Amino acid sequence: MVKSAYIHIPFCRSKCHYCSFVSFCKLDLKKDYLKALAKEITNSYQGEVLNTIYFGGGTPSILEPSEIENILRIFKFNKDTEITIECNPDDLDYGYLRMLLDIGVNRLSLGCQSFDDGILKQINRRHNAGQVVNAVKLAQDAGFKNISLDFIYGLPNQTLEMFFKDLKNSVRLGVQHISLYGLKLEEGCYFASHMPDNMADDDTQADMYLGAVELLKKLEFEHYEVSNFSRRGFYSKHNLTYWNNEEYYGFGVAAHGYVNGVRYGNIEKIEQFISDPYIKKESKLLTKQEQLEEEIFLGFRKMRGINISEINFKYNIDFREKYREVLDKYENLNLIQKTPQGYSFTPNGILVSNVVLADFLD
Ligand SMILES: C[S@@+](CC[C@H](N)C(=O)[O-])C[C@H]1O[C@@H](n2cnc3c(N)ncnc32)[C@H](O)[C@@H]1O
Ligand code: SF4
C-alpha cells in the first residue's frame, strides 16, 4: 500500500547559478498549475492514510498557505503524518510560518547552502546568511520542532574552514537535521556554461565530506544516510521511504513515483502538464531482478546498509551466495563492511559508491 506522496512545486523567483532542478520563473502559471495538480492527484490517489507528504521544488514556499491547504485537503493524513515543505529563507515570516503549522505542516527544509554572504551572492541566492538565521529563529518561535538545513560543499571560493564553521553554526542554531550535497553542475544551469574560478576539485570535495562526517558525529548528529545527518529521532521519514525502496506517489511536473511495482516519471514541460496532467514521460513495470538491484542501490545509501535476511525473504534468494564475488572483492578493499544485519559502505566506499554499486548489476 502506498503511504507517501511527493508533490513538485516547480516555481522559483529566480534561478540559482548551480541548479538544474525542474523549476520555472513563470509565476503567472501558478493558478493553472495548481488546478492541473489537483486533477492529477484526485485521479491517481487511492485514499490511503499517508505517513508522509513532501512538498519539494522549485520553491514550495512561493505558495500561499491556503493553496497548500487546498492540496492537503485531497489527502487523508493524521497527526503523526510527517508533512514537509521545502522553503527558501527569504519567503518566511512569523505569520506565514504560523499558518503552515495551522494547516498541518510539521517539518521545514530550508535551503541555506552557505553562511558566507559573498558565496551566496556569487551563486545567485536571494538571501543572505542573516536571513537564514532569522528564518530558523522565527520558525522555532512559531513552534516548529523539526527543521532541516541544506548545504552545498565544493562551492566556488568555499574553503574547508568556511564549510565546517557553517556546520558548527547550524548545530548551534538548534536545527534537528542537516543535508549536505556535493556541488554537481549539470547541463542547463548557468555555471555549466559560465564556470567560475576557484571551484573545489574532487579531492577537496572528498575532504570536505569526510571532515563534515567527523565533525557532525562529534556534535552528536547521527550520519544516517550518505547526505543526511540528524539528531536522535529526527530522520526524514519521507526520504527513508525512498531508501527503503517503498512505494510512493509522485505528483506534479517532472515528479517521479513508484506505485504497484511501476516506476514512472511525469512530463517536464509545465504548459503540457497544465493542459494534460495525466501524460507520463516514462513508466515501467519493474522485473524482480530490477527491484532487487534498486533495493541494493537504495539500501546502501543508508549508513546502516542493507539487511540481508529481509532481502532474502523478499526476493527468495541467497544474497551472500548470489553476490559472493562482489562482496568479497569490496570487503577486501575496505570499501564495504559487514554489519550485524548485512553490509554497509565504509567512509571511503561512499566516495566511490557508483563504481561499487555498478558491480551488483546483472
Ligand atoms: C530541490 S532544491 C529546493 C530547495 C529550495 N528551492 C532552496 O533552494 O532553498 C533542494 C536542494 O538541492 C541542493 N542542490 C540544488 N542544486 C544542486 C547542485 N547542482 N549541486 C548540489 N546540490 C544542489 C540545494 O542544497 C537545495 O537546497
Ligand atoms: S536551488 Fe532552489 S531556489 Fe535555487 S533554482 Fe534550485 S530550486 Fe530554485
Short mmCIF file of C-alpha atoms and ligand atoms in Angstrom, two decimals:
data_model
loop_
_atom_site.label_atom_id
_atom_site.label_comp_id
_atom_site.label_asym_id
_atom_site.label_seq_id
_atom_site.Cartn_x
_atom_site.Cartn_y
_atom_site.Cartn_z
CA MET A 1 0.00 0.00 0.00
CA VAL A 2 1.34 3.47 -0.87
CA LYS A 3 1.91 5.57 2.25
CA SER A 4 3.85 8.58 0.94
CA ALA A 5 3.39 11.39 -1.55
CA TYR A 6 5.87 13.77 -3.17
CA ILE A 7 4.38 16.94 -4.68
CA HIS A 8 6.51 19.06 -7.01
CA ILE A 9 6.08 22.85 -6.96
CA PRO A 10 8.10 23.98 -9.98
CA PHE A 11 8.38 27.71 -9.41
CA CYS A 12 11.33 29.88 -8.38
CA ARG A 13 11.56 33.66 -8.16
CA SER A 14 14.98 33.41 -9.85
CA LYS A 15 17.34 30.57 -10.74
CA CYS A 16 20.41 29.84 -8.66
CA HIS A 17 23.50 29.51 -10.83
CA TYR A 18 24.20 25.86 -9.92
CA CYS A 19 20.67 24.49 -10.13
CA SER A 20 19.22 22.24 -12.84
CA PHE A 21 16.10 21.13 -10.96
CA VAL A 22 12.90 21.44 -12.97
CA SER A 23 11.62 24.88 -11.97
CA PHE A 24 10.43 27.94 -13.82
CA CYS A 25 10.21 31.65 -13.09
CA LYS A 26 6.76 31.74 -14.77
CA LEU A 27 4.78 32.61 -11.65
CA ASP A 28 1.81 33.68 -13.76
CA LEU A 29 1.18 29.94 -14.40
CA LYS A 30 0.77 29.16 -10.70
CA LYS A 31 -3.06 29.08 -10.57
CA ASP A 32 -3.41 26.91 -13.70
CA TYR A 33 -0.66 24.62 -12.44
CA LEU A 34 -2.36 24.10 -9.09
CA LYS A 35 -5.62 23.22 -10.87
CA ALA A 36 -3.85 20.62 -13.02
CA LEU A 37 -2.02 19.26 -9.96
CA ALA A 38 -5.29 18.81 -8.06
CA LYS A 39 -6.72 16.96 -11.08
CA GLU A 40 -3.74 14.62 -11.23
CA ILE A 41 -3.88 13.87 -7.51
CA THR A 42 -7.64 13.30 -7.49
CA ASN A 43 -7.28 10.92 -10.43
CA SER A 44 -4.49 8.73 -9.00
CA TYR A 45 -4.63 8.89 -5.23
CA GLN A 46 -6.34 5.80 -3.81
CA GLY A 47 -7.37 7.27 -0.45
CA GLU A 48 -4.71 5.67 1.76
CA VAL A 49 -3.93 7.40 5.09
CA LEU A 50 -0.46 8.76 4.35
CA ASN A 51 2.59 8.56 6.63
CA THR A 52 4.49 11.29 4.81
CA ILE A 53 3.73 14.15 2.44
CA TYR A 54 6.61 16.15 0.94
CA PHE A 55 6.33 19.44 -0.97
CA GLY A 56 9.55 19.83 -2.96
CA GLY A 57 10.72 22.20 -5.60
CA GLY A 58 11.41 24.54 -7.02
CA THR A 59 10.14 26.68 -4.21
CA PRO A 60 7.02 25.41 -2.42
CA SER A 61 7.17 28.45 -0.10
CA ILE A 62 6.05 30.53 -3.10
CA LEU A 63 2.57 29.12 -2.40
CA GLU A 64 0.08 30.79 -0.07
CA PRO A 65 -0.82 28.65 2.97
CA SER A 66 -4.38 28.41 1.58
CA GLU A 67 -3.01 26.95 -1.67
CA ILE A 68 -1.02 24.34 0.27
CA GLU A 69 -4.09 23.60 2.39
CA ASN A 70 -6.20 23.03 -0.74
CA ILE A 71 -3.75 20.34 -1.85
CA LEU A 72 -3.51 18.77 1.61
CA ARG A 73 -7.30 18.55 1.79
CA ILE A 74 -7.31 15.98 -1.00
CA PHE A 75 -5.28 13.54 1.13
CA LYS A 76 -6.07 11.54 4.23
CA PHE A 77 -3.48 12.02 6.94
CA ASN A 78 -3.34 12.22 10.72
CA LYS A 79 -1.37 13.99 13.44
CA ASP A 80 1.54 11.56 13.05
CA THR A 81 1.91 12.20 9.31
CA GLU A 82 5.22 13.92 8.56
CA ILE A 83 4.39 16.88 6.32
CA THR A 84 7.49 18.63 4.98
CA ILE A 85 7.76 21.77 2.90
CA GLU A 86 10.97 22.97 1.25
CA CYS A 87 11.30 26.69 1.89
CA ASN A 88 13.55 29.46 0.69
CA PRO A 89 14.58 31.52 3.74
CA ASP A 90 13.64 34.85 2.15
CA ASP A 91 9.99 33.77 1.85
CA LEU A 92 9.40 33.26 5.55
CA ASP A 93 7.86 35.48 8.19
CA TYR A 94 6.25 34.64 11.52
CA GLY A 95 2.65 34.86 10.24
CA TYR A 96 3.36 32.59 7.26
CA LEU A 97 5.07 30.01 9.48
CA ARG A 98 2.18 30.01 11.99
CA MET A 99 -0.27 29.41 9.15
CA LEU A 100 1.82 26.49 7.88
CA LEU A 101 1.65 24.88 11.32
CA ASP A 102 -2.11 25.50 11.49
CA ILE A 103 -2.74 23.61 8.25
CA GLY A 104 -0.66 20.62 9.42
CA VAL A 105 2.86 21.23 8.08
CA ASN A 106 5.27 19.97 10.79
CA ARG A 107 8.69 19.85 9.11
CA LEU A 108 10.65 22.56 7.28
CA SER A 109 13.57 22.04 4.94
CA LEU A 110 15.39 25.34 4.40
CA GLY A 111 17.83 25.93 1.56
CA CYS A 112 20.78 27.62 3.26
CA GLN A 113 23.70 26.44 1.01
CA SER A 114 26.32 28.55 2.83
CA PHE A 115 26.58 31.16 5.60
CA ASP A 116 29.03 33.24 3.56
CA ASP A 117 27.37 36.29 2.01
CA GLY A 118 29.97 36.55 -0.76
CA ILE A 119 29.33 32.96 -1.85
CA LEU A 120 25.55 33.36 -1.60
CA LYS A 121 25.78 36.34 -3.92
CA GLN A 122 28.05 34.55 -6.36
CA ILE A 123 25.69 31.57 -6.65
CA ASN A 124 22.72 33.92 -7.09
CA ARG A 125 20.80 33.13 -3.91
CA ARG A 126 18.19 35.72 -2.98
CA HIS A 127 19.01 35.71 0.75
CA ASN A 128 22.00 36.42 2.95
CA ALA A 129 23.22 34.42 5.94
CA GLY A 130 21.43 36.68 8.44
CA GLN A 131 18.10 35.88 6.79
CA VAL A 132 18.68 32.14 7.26
CA VAL A 133 19.46 32.62 10.96
CA ASN A 134 16.39 34.79 11.29
CA ALA A 135 14.19 32.28 9.44
CA VAL A 136 15.29 29.45 11.74
CA LYS A 137 14.61 31.55 14.86
CA LEU A 138 11.19 32.62 13.55
CA ALA A 139 10.31 29.01 12.77
CA GLN A 140 11.36 27.91 16.25
CA ASP A 141 9.36 30.75 17.84
CA ALA A 142 6.35 29.84 15.73
CA GLY A 143 6.54 26.29 17.12
CA PHE A 144 8.38 24.18 14.51
CA LYS A 145 10.23 21.33 16.22
CA ASN A 146 11.67 19.68 13.13
CA ILE A 147 13.83 21.93 10.96
CA SER A 148 16.39 20.86 8.38
CA LEU A 149 19.06 22.93 6.62
CA ASP A 150 20.53 22.16 3.19
CA PHE A 151 24.19 22.95 2.48
CA ILE A 152 26.28 22.57 -0.65
CA TYR A 153 30.00 21.85 -0.40
CA GLY A 154 32.51 22.48 -3.19
CA LEU A 155 31.07 25.93 -3.98
CA PRO A 156 33.39 28.47 -5.67
CA ASN A 157 35.74 30.14 -3.18
CA GLN A 158 34.49 27.94 -0.32
CA THR A 159 37.26 26.64 1.97
CA LEU A 160 37.13 23.65 4.29
CA GLU A 161 37.25 26.01 7.26
CA MET A 162 34.27 28.04 5.99
CA PHE A 163 32.23 24.90 5.42
CA PHE A 164 32.99 23.42 8.85
CA LYS A 165 32.20 26.75 10.53
CA ASP A 166 28.81 26.77 8.75
CA LEU A 167 28.05 23.33 10.16
CA LYS A 168 29.00 24.36 13.70
CA ASN A 169 26.78 27.44 13.40
CA SER A 170 23.86 25.32 12.21
CA VAL A 171 24.16 22.97 15.16
CA ARG A 172 24.35 25.99 17.47
CA LEU A 173 21.11 27.29 15.93
CA GLY A 174 19.39 24.17 17.23
CA VAL A 175 18.19 22.61 13.96
CA GLN A 176 17.31 18.91 14.05
CA HIS A 177 18.52 17.82 10.61
CA ILE A 178 21.24 18.74 8.10
CA SER A 179 21.59 17.68 4.45
CA LEU A 180 24.95 18.06 2.69
CA TYR A 181 25.24 17.95 -1.09
CA GLY A 182 28.46 17.99 -3.07
CA LEU A 183 28.18 20.60 -5.85
CA LYS A 184 27.36 18.89 -9.11
CA LEU A 185 26.92 21.00 -12.21
CA GLU A 186 24.54 19.57 -14.75
CA GLU A 187 23.57 20.72 -18.19
CA GLY A 188 21.21 23.68 -18.25
CA CYS A 189 22.44 25.54 -15.17
CA TYR A 190 24.21 28.90 -15.51
CA PHE A 191 27.52 27.68 -14.07
CA ALA A 192 27.69 24.80 -16.58
CA SER A 193 28.30 27.38 -19.30
CA HIS A 194 29.92 30.10 -17.11
CA MET A 195 32.25 28.04 -14.97
CA PRO A 196 33.51 30.16 -12.05
CA ASP A 197 37.15 30.20 -10.94
CA ASN A 198 38.18 28.59 -7.67
CA MET A 199 35.99 25.54 -7.90
CA ALA A 200 36.93 22.78 -5.48
CA ASP A 201 38.49 19.74 -7.13
CA ASP A 202 37.28 16.20 -6.37
CA ASP A 203 39.89 15.67 -3.65
CA THR A 204 38.85 18.85 -1.83
CA GLN A 205 35.17 17.88 -2.07
CA ALA A 206 36.07 14.48 -0.61
CA ASP A 207 37.97 16.15 2.26
CA MET A 208 35.01 18.42 2.91
CA TYR A 209 32.66 15.47 3.03
CA LEU A 210 34.81 13.25 5.24
CA GLY A 211 35.60 16.20 7.55
CA ALA A 212 31.89 17.02 7.86
CA VAL A 213 31.07 13.41 8.73
CA GLU A 214 33.63 13.50 11.58
CA LEU A 215 32.57 16.92 12.80
CA LEU A 216 28.83 16.25 12.85
CA LYS A 217 29.41 12.99 14.67
CA LYS A 218 31.28 14.90 17.40
CA LEU A 219 28.37 17.34 17.56
CA GLU A 220 26.01 14.39 18.19
CA PHE A 221 24.39 14.29 14.79
CA GLU A 222 23.81 10.79 13.51
CA HIS A 223 25.00 10.17 9.97
CA TYR A 224 22.09 8.00 8.81
CA GLU A 225 22.26 8.37 5.02
CA VAL A 226 25.04 9.32 2.60
CA SER A 227 23.98 13.01 2.52
CA ASN A 228 21.88 13.26 5.67
CA PHE A 229 22.51 13.81 9.37
CA SER A 230 20.09 14.23 12.24
CA ARG A 231 19.68 14.50 15.95
CA ARG A 232 18.30 11.31 17.52
CA GLY A 233 14.76 10.57 16.30
CA PHE A 234 14.74 13.16 13.51
CA TYR A 235 15.41 11.08 10.41
CA SER A 236 13.49 12.29 7.35
CA LYS A 237 10.67 9.72 7.32
CA HIS A 238 9.74 10.71 3.79
CA ASN A 239 13.19 10.22 2.33
CA LEU A 240 13.53 6.90 4.17
CA THR A 241 10.58 5.72 2.07
CA TYR A 242 12.85 6.06 -0.98
CA TRP A 243 15.89 4.44 0.62
CA ASN A 244 13.78 1.57 1.97
CA ASN A 245 12.55 1.00 -1.60
CA GLU A 246 8.93 1.52 -0.57
CA GLU A 247 6.26 2.81 -2.93
CA TYR A 248 5.25 6.48 -3.12
CA TYR A 249 3.17 8.77 -5.27
CA GLY A 250 4.91 11.47 -7.29
CA PHE A 251 2.63 14.35 -8.29
CA GLY A 252 3.32 17.38 -10.45
CA VAL A 253 5.51 18.27 -13.37
CA ALA A 254 8.72 16.15 -13.54
CA ALA A 255 7.78 14.23 -10.40
CA HIS A 256 8.75 10.57 -10.09
CA GLY A 257 6.69 7.92 -8.38
CA TYR A 258 6.66 4.19 -7.65
CA VAL A 259 3.20 2.64 -7.46
CA ASN A 260 2.11 -1.01 -7.88
CA GLY A 261 5.61 -2.03 -8.98
CA VAL A 262 5.67 0.68 -11.69
CA ARG A 263 8.30 3.42 -11.66
CA TYR A 264 7.05 6.47 -13.54
CA GLY A 265 8.17 9.98 -14.35
CA ASN A 266 5.85 12.85 -15.25
CA ILE A 267 6.44 15.14 -18.20
CA GLU A 268 8.79 18.09 -17.67
CA LYS A 269 7.10 20.86 -19.67
CA ILE A 270 4.82 22.89 -17.44
CA GLU A 271 2.49 24.05 -20.23
CA GLN A 272 1.99 20.44 -21.32
CA PHE A 273 1.29 19.36 -17.75
CA ILE A 274 -1.29 22.12 -17.37
CA SER A 275 -3.15 21.01 -20.49
CA ASP A 276 -2.95 17.28 -19.63
CA PRO A 277 -1.66 16.29 -16.17
CA TYR A 278 -2.11 12.58 -16.84
CA ILE A 279 0.57 12.07 -19.52
CA LYS A 280 3.69 10.25 -18.32
CA LYS A 281 7.16 10.78 -19.75
CA GLU A 282 8.13 7.27 -18.74
CA SER A 283 6.54 4.35 -16.97
CA LYS A 284 7.98 0.89 -16.39
CA LEU A 285 6.82 -2.20 -14.52
CA LEU A 286 10.00 -3.42 -12.79
CA THR A 287 11.10 -7.04 -13.05
CA LYS A 288 12.00 -8.84 -9.82
CA GLN A 289 15.73 -8.50 -10.71
CA GLU A 290 15.33 -4.73 -11.29
CA GLN A 291 13.52 -4.39 -7.95
CA LEU A 292 16.36 -6.26 -6.25
CA GLU A 293 19.01 -4.03 -7.84
CA GLU A 294 17.13 -0.92 -6.73
CA GLU A 295 16.83 -2.36 -3.23
CA ILE A 296 20.65 -2.77 -3.18
CA PHE A 297 21.37 0.70 -4.65
CA LEU A 298 18.97 2.48 -2.32
CA GLY A 299 19.71 0.35 0.74
CA PHE A 300 23.44 1.05 0.55
CA ARG A 301 22.67 4.79 0.78
CA LYS A 302 21.66 4.23 4.40
CA MET A 303 24.62 4.13 6.76
CA ARG A 304 23.22 1.01 8.37
CA GLY A 305 23.32 -0.53 4.90
CA ILE A 306 21.36 -3.44 3.53
CA ASN A 307 19.55 -6.09 5.54
CA ILE A 308 20.29 -9.50 4.08
CA SER A 309 17.58 -11.56 5.74
CA GLU A 310 14.95 -9.04 4.60
CA ILE A 311 16.29 -9.17 1.03
CA ASN A 312 16.45 -12.98 1.04
CA PHE A 313 12.84 -13.15 2.22
CA LYS A 314 11.55 -10.51 -0.20
CA TYR A 315 13.32 -11.85 -3.31
CA ASN A 316 13.59 -15.51 -2.41
CA ILE A 317 17.36 -15.60 -2.97
CA ASP A 318 20.55 -16.38 -1.07
CA PHE A 319 22.08 -12.90 -1.29
CA ARG A 320 25.51 -13.87 0.04
CA GLU A 321 25.76 -16.72 -2.44
CA LYS A 322 24.49 -14.70 -5.42
CA TYR A 323 26.90 -11.79 -4.81
CA ARG A 324 29.77 -13.61 -3.05
CA GLU A 325 32.45 -12.45 -5.51
CA VAL A 326 31.47 -8.75 -5.39
CA LEU A 327 31.06 -8.77 -1.63
CA ASP A 328 34.47 -10.39 -1.05
CA LYS A 329 36.19 -8.07 -3.52
CA TYR A 330 34.94 -4.83 -1.93
CA GLU A 331 35.26 -6.08 1.64
CA ASN A 332 38.95 -6.85 0.94
CA LEU A 333 39.39 -3.35 -0.49
CA ASN A 334 37.82 -1.93 2.70
CA LEU A 335 35.07 -0.20 0.70
CA ILE A 336 32.21 -2.17 2.27
CA GLN A 337 31.99 -3.78 5.70
CA LYS A 338 29.93 -6.46 7.45
CA THR A 339 27.24 -5.23 9.85
CA PRO A 340 25.04 -7.29 12.20
CA GLN A 341 22.28 -7.26 9.51
CA GLY A 342 24.28 -7.32 6.30
CA TYR A 343 26.70 -4.88 4.67
CA SER A 344 27.27 -1.15 4.60
CA PHE A 345 29.72 1.24 2.97
CA THR A 346 32.88 2.32 4.77
CA PRO A 347 33.53 6.11 4.58
CA ASN A 348 35.97 5.52 1.68
CA GLY A 349 33.40 3.30 -0.01
CA ILE A 350 30.88 6.14 -0.08
CA LEU A 351 33.32 8.20 -2.14
CA VAL A 352 33.40 5.56 -4.89
CA SER A 353 29.90 4.19 -4.35
CA ASN A 354 28.95 4.35 -8.05
CA VAL A 355 31.80 2.03 -9.01
CA VAL A 356 30.98 -0.45 -6.25
CA LEU A 357 27.24 -0.47 -6.93
CA ALA A 358 27.73 -0.94 -10.67
CA ASP A 359 29.21 -4.36 -9.86
CA PHE A 360 25.86 -5.51 -8.42
CA LEU A 361 24.12 -5.03 -11.76
CA ASP A 362 23.15 -8.19 -13.64
C1 LIG B 1 15.39 20.98 -4.96
S1 LIG B 1 16.34 22.13 -4.12
C2 LIG B 1 14.96 23.04 -3.49
C3 LIG B 1 15.21 23.87 -2.26
C4 LIG B 1 14.79 25.31 -2.29
N1 LIG B 1 14.28 25.74 -3.53
C5 LIG B 1 16.02 26.17 -2.00
O1 LIG B 1 16.81 26.36 -2.90
O2 LIG B 1 16.14 26.67 -0.90
C6 LIG B 1 16.95 21.17 -2.78
C7 LIG B 1 18.41 21.31 -2.51
O3 LIG B 1 19.18 20.72 -3.54
C8 LIG B 1 20.51 21.21 -3.43
N2 LIG B 1 21.03 21.43 -4.80
C9 LIG B 1 20.39 22.01 -5.83
N3 LIG B 1 21.19 22.03 -6.93
C10 LIG B 1 22.36 21.44 -6.58
C11 LIG B 1 23.60 21.15 -7.26
N4 LIG B 1 23.77 21.50 -8.52
N5 LIG B 1 24.59 20.52 -6.60
C12 LIG B 1 24.41 20.16 -5.31
N6 LIG B 1 23.27 20.41 -4.61
C13 LIG B 1 22.26 21.04 -5.22
C14 LIG B 1 20.44 22.51 -2.63
O4 LIG B 1 21.09 22.32 -1.40
C15 LIG B 1 18.95 22.72 -2.44
O5 LIG B 1 18.64 23.33 -1.22
S1 SF4 B 2 18.20 25.80 -5.59
FE1 SF4 B 2 16.06 26.09 -5.03
S2 SF4 B 2 15.64 28.30 -5.34
FE2 SF4 B 2 17.53 27.84 -6.39
S3 SF4 B 2 16.86 27.48 -8.50
FE3 SF4 B 2 17.04 25.47 -7.48
S4 SF4 B 2 15.02 25.04 -6.73
FE4 SF4 B 2 15.08 27.25 -7.23
#
